[in-house]
mmCIF file of C-alpha atoms in Angstrom:
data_model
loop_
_atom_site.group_PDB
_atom_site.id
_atom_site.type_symbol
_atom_site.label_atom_id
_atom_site.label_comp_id
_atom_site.label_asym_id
_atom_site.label_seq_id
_atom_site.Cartn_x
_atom_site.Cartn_y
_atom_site.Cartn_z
ATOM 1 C CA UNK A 1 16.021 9.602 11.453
ATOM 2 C CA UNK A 2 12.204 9.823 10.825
ATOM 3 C CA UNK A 3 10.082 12.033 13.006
ATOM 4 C CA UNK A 4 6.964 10.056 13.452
ATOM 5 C CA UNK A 5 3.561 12.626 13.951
ATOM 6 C CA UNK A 6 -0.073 12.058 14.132
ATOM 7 C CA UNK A 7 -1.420 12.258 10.228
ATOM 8 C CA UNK A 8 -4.197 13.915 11.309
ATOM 9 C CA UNK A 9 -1.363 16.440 12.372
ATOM 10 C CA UNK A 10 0.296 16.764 8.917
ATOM 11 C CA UNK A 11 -2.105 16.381 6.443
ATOM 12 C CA UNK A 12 -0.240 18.286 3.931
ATOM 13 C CA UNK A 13 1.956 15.300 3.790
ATOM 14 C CA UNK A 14 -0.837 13.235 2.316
ATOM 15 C CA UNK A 15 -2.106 13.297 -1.449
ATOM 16 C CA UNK A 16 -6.012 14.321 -0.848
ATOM 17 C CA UNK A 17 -7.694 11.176 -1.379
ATOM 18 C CA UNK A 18 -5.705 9.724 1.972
ATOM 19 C CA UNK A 19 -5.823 12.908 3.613
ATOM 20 C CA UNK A 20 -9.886 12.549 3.451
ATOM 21 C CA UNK A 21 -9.760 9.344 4.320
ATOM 22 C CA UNK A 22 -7.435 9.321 7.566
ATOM 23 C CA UNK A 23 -9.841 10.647 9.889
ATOM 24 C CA UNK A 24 -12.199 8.079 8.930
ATOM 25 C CA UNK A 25 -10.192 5.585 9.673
ATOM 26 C CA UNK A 26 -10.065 5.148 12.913
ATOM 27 C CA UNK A 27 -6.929 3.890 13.552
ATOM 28 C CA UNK A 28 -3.505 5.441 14.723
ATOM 29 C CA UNK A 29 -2.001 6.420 11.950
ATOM 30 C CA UNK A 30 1.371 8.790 11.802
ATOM 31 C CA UNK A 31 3.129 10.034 8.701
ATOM 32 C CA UNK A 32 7.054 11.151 8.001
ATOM 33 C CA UNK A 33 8.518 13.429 5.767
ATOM 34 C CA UNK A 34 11.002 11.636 3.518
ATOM 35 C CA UNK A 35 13.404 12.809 0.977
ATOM 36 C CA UNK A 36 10.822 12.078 -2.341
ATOM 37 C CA UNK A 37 14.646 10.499 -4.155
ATOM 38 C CA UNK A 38 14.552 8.121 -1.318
ATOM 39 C CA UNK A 39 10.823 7.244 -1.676
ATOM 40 C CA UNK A 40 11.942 3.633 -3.248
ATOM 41 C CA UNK A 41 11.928 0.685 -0.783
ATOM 42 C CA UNK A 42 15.443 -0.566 -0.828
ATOM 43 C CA UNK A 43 16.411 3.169 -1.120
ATOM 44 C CA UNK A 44 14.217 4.155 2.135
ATOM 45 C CA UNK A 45 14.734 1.268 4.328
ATOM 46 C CA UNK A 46 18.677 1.919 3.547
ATOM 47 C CA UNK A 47 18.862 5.636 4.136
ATOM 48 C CA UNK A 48 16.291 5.851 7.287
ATOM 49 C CA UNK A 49 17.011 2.086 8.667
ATOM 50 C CA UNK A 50 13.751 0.808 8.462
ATOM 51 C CA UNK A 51 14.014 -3.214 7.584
ATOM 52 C CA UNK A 52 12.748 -4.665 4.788
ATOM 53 C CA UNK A 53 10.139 -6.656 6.829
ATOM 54 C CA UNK A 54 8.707 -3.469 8.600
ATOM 55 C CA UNK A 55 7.960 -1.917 4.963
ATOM 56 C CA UNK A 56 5.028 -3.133 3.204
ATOM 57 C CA UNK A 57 4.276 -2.406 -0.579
ATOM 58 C CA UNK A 58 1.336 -1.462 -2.298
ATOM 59 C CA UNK A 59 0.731 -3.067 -5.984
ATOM 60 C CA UNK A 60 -2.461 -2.173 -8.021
ATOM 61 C CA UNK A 61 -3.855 -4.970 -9.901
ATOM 62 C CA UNK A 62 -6.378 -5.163 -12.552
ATOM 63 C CA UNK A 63 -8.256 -7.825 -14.242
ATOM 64 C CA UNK A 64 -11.226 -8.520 -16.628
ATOM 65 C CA UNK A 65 -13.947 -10.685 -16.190
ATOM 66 C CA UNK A 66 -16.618 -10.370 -18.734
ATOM 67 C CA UNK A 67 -15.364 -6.894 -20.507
ATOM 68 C CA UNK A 68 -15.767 -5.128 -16.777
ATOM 69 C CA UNK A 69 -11.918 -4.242 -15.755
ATOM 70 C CA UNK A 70 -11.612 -5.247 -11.652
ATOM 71 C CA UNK A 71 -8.875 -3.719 -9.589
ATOM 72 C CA UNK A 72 -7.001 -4.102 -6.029
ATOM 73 C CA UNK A 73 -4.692 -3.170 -3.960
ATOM 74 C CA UNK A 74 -2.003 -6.222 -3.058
ATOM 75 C CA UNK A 75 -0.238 -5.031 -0.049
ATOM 76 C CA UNK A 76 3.028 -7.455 0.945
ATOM 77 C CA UNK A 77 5.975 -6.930 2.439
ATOM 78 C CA UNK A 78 8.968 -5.712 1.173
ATOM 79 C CA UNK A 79 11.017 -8.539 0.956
ATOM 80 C CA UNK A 80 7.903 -11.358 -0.561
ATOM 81 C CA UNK A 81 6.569 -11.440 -3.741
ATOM 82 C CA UNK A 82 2.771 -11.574 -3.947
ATOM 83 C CA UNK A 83 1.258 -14.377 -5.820
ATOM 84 C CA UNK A 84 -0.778 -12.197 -8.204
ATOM 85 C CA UNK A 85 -1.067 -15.091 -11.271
ATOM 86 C CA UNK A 86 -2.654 -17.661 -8.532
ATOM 87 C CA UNK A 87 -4.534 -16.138 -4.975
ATOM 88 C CA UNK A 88 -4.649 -12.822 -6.459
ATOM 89 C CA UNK A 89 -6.095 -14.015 -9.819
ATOM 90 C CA UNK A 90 -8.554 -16.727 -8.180
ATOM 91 C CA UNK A 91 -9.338 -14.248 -5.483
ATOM 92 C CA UNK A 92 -10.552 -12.029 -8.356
ATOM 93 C CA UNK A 93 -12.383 -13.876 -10.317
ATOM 94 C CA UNK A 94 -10.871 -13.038 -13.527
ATOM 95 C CA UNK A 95 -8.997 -14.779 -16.285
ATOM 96 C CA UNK A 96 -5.866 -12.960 -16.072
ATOM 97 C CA UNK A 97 -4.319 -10.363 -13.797
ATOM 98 C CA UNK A 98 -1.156 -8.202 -14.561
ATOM 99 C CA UNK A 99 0.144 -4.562 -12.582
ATOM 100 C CA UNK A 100 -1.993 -1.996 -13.534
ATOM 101 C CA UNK A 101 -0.138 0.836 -15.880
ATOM 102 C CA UNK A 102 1.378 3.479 -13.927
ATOM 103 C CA UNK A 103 -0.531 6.384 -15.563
ATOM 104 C CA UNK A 104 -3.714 4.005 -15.250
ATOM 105 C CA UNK A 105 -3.089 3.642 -11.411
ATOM 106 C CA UNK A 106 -2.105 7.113 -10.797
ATOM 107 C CA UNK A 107 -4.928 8.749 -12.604
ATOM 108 C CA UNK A 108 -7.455 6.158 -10.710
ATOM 109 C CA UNK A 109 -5.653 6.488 -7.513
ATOM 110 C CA UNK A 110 -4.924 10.618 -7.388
ATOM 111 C CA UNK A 111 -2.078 9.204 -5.995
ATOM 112 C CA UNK A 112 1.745 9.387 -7.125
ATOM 113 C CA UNK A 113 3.252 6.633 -8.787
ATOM 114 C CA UNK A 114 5.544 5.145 -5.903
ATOM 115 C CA UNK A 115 3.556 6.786 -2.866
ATOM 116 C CA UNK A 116 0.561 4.450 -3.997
ATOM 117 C CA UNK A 117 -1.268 3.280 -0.304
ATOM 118 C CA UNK A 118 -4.548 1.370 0.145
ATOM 119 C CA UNK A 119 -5.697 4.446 2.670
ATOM 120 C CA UNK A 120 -7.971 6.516 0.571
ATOM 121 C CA UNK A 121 -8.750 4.483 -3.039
ATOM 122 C CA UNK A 122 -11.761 3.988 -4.479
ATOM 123 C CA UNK A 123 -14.252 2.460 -2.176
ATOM 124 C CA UNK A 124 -15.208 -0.826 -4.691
ATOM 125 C CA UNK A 125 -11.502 -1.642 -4.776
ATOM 126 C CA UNK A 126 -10.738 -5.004 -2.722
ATOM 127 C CA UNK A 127 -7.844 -4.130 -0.572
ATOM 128 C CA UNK A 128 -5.868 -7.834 -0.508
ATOM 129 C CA UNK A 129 -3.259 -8.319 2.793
ATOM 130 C CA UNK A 130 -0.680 -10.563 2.892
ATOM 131 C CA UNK A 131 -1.404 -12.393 6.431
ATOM 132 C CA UNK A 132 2.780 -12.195 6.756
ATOM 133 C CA UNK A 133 1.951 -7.751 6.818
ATOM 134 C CA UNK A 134 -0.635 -8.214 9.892
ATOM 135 C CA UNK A 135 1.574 -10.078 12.091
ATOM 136 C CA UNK A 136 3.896 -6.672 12.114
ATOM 137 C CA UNK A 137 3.235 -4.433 14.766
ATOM 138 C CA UNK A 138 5.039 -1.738 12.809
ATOM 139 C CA UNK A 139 4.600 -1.076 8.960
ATOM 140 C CA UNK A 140 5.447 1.338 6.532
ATOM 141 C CA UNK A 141 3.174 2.198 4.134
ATOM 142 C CA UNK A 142 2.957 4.836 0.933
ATOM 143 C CA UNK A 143 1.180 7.978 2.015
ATOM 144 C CA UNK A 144 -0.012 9.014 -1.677
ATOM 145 C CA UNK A 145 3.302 11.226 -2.116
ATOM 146 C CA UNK A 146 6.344 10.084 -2.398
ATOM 147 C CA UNK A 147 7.951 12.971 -0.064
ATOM 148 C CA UNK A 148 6.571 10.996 2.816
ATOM 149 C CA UNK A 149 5.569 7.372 4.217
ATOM 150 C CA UNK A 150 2.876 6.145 6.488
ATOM 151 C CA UNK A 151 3.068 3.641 9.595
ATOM 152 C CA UNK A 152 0.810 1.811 11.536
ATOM 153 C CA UNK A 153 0.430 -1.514 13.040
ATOM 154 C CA UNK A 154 -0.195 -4.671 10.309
ATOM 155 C CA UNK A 155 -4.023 -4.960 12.257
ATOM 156 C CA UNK A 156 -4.589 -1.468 12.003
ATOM 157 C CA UNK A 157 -3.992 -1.575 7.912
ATOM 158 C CA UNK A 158 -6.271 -4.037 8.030
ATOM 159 C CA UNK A 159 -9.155 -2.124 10.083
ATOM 160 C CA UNK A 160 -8.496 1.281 8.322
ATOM 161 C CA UNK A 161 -8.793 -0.213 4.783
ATOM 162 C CA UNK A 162 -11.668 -3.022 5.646
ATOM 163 C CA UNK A 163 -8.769 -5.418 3.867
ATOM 164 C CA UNK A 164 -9.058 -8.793 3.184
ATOM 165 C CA UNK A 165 -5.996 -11.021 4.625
ATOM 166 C CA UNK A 166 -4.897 -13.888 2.602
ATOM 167 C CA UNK A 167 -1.975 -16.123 1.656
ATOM 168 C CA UNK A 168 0.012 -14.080 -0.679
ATOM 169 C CA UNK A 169 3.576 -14.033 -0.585
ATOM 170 C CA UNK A 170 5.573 -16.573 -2.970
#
């Protein structure tokens, strides 16, 4: 069973670049302390009964276009796969477009590999929505740790991260 509290609440839940960023948001945002083993998606959704279509996960991209690397966040839902070699690419503006390297995105992010959320990244990253994620009223999202997870409404993601929605899933 999660217990679902304000963010804003439990901020020592949150790696610090999301905990800065929550109260900025302006959304309702709570957070849950997980079991950091369990911080996986099939694992999590199976141990705390959360369905695969309420969980949304966050992939950083990168890119180069002209020597100048471009990165984003690709949030989709658990159970898609995001179309990174087509919208993603195109939506870019680069030749080619792969998943950043873990120690790449977690150095970057200040943000554990696996906990990785679209709350608190850099501010010249493009945040890219699956329109499948804002048509959830309930989502859960990375917190920056894996010992806990985020949730919020698909709209809400959306307003706290100034995200683009497109056509992404597969």
């Amino acid at each position: 069973m999660l217990d679902w509290v304000p963010a804003t609440d439990r901020v020592d839940l949150l790696a610090a670049p999301v905990a800065n960023a929550v109260p900025q948001t302006g959304v309702e945002l709570n957070v849950a302390e997980i079991d950091p083993e369990l911080s996986d998606t099939a694992e999590f959704c199976e141990r705390y009964g959360v369905a695969l279509e309420d969980s949304a996960n966050c992939v950083i991209v990168a890119g180069k276009r002209g020597g100048e690397v471009r990165y984003a966040a690709v949030m989709i839902l658990a159970d898609d796969r995001a179309d990174v070699n087509g919208v993603v690419r195109r939506h870019l503006d680069v030749r080619k477009v792969s998943f950043a390297p873990q120690a790449e995105a977690v150095a970057l992010t200040g943000m554990e590999y696996g906990g990785i959320t679209p709350i608190g990244l850099p501010a010249d990253w493009p945040v890219l929505v699956d329109e499948k994620v804002t048509r959830r009223d309930f989502i859960v999202i990375g917190s920056g740790v894996r010992r806990s997870k985020l949730a919020l409404s698909g709209k809400a993601l959306v307003e706290a991260t100034g995200a683009e929605v497109l056509p992404l899933a597969l």
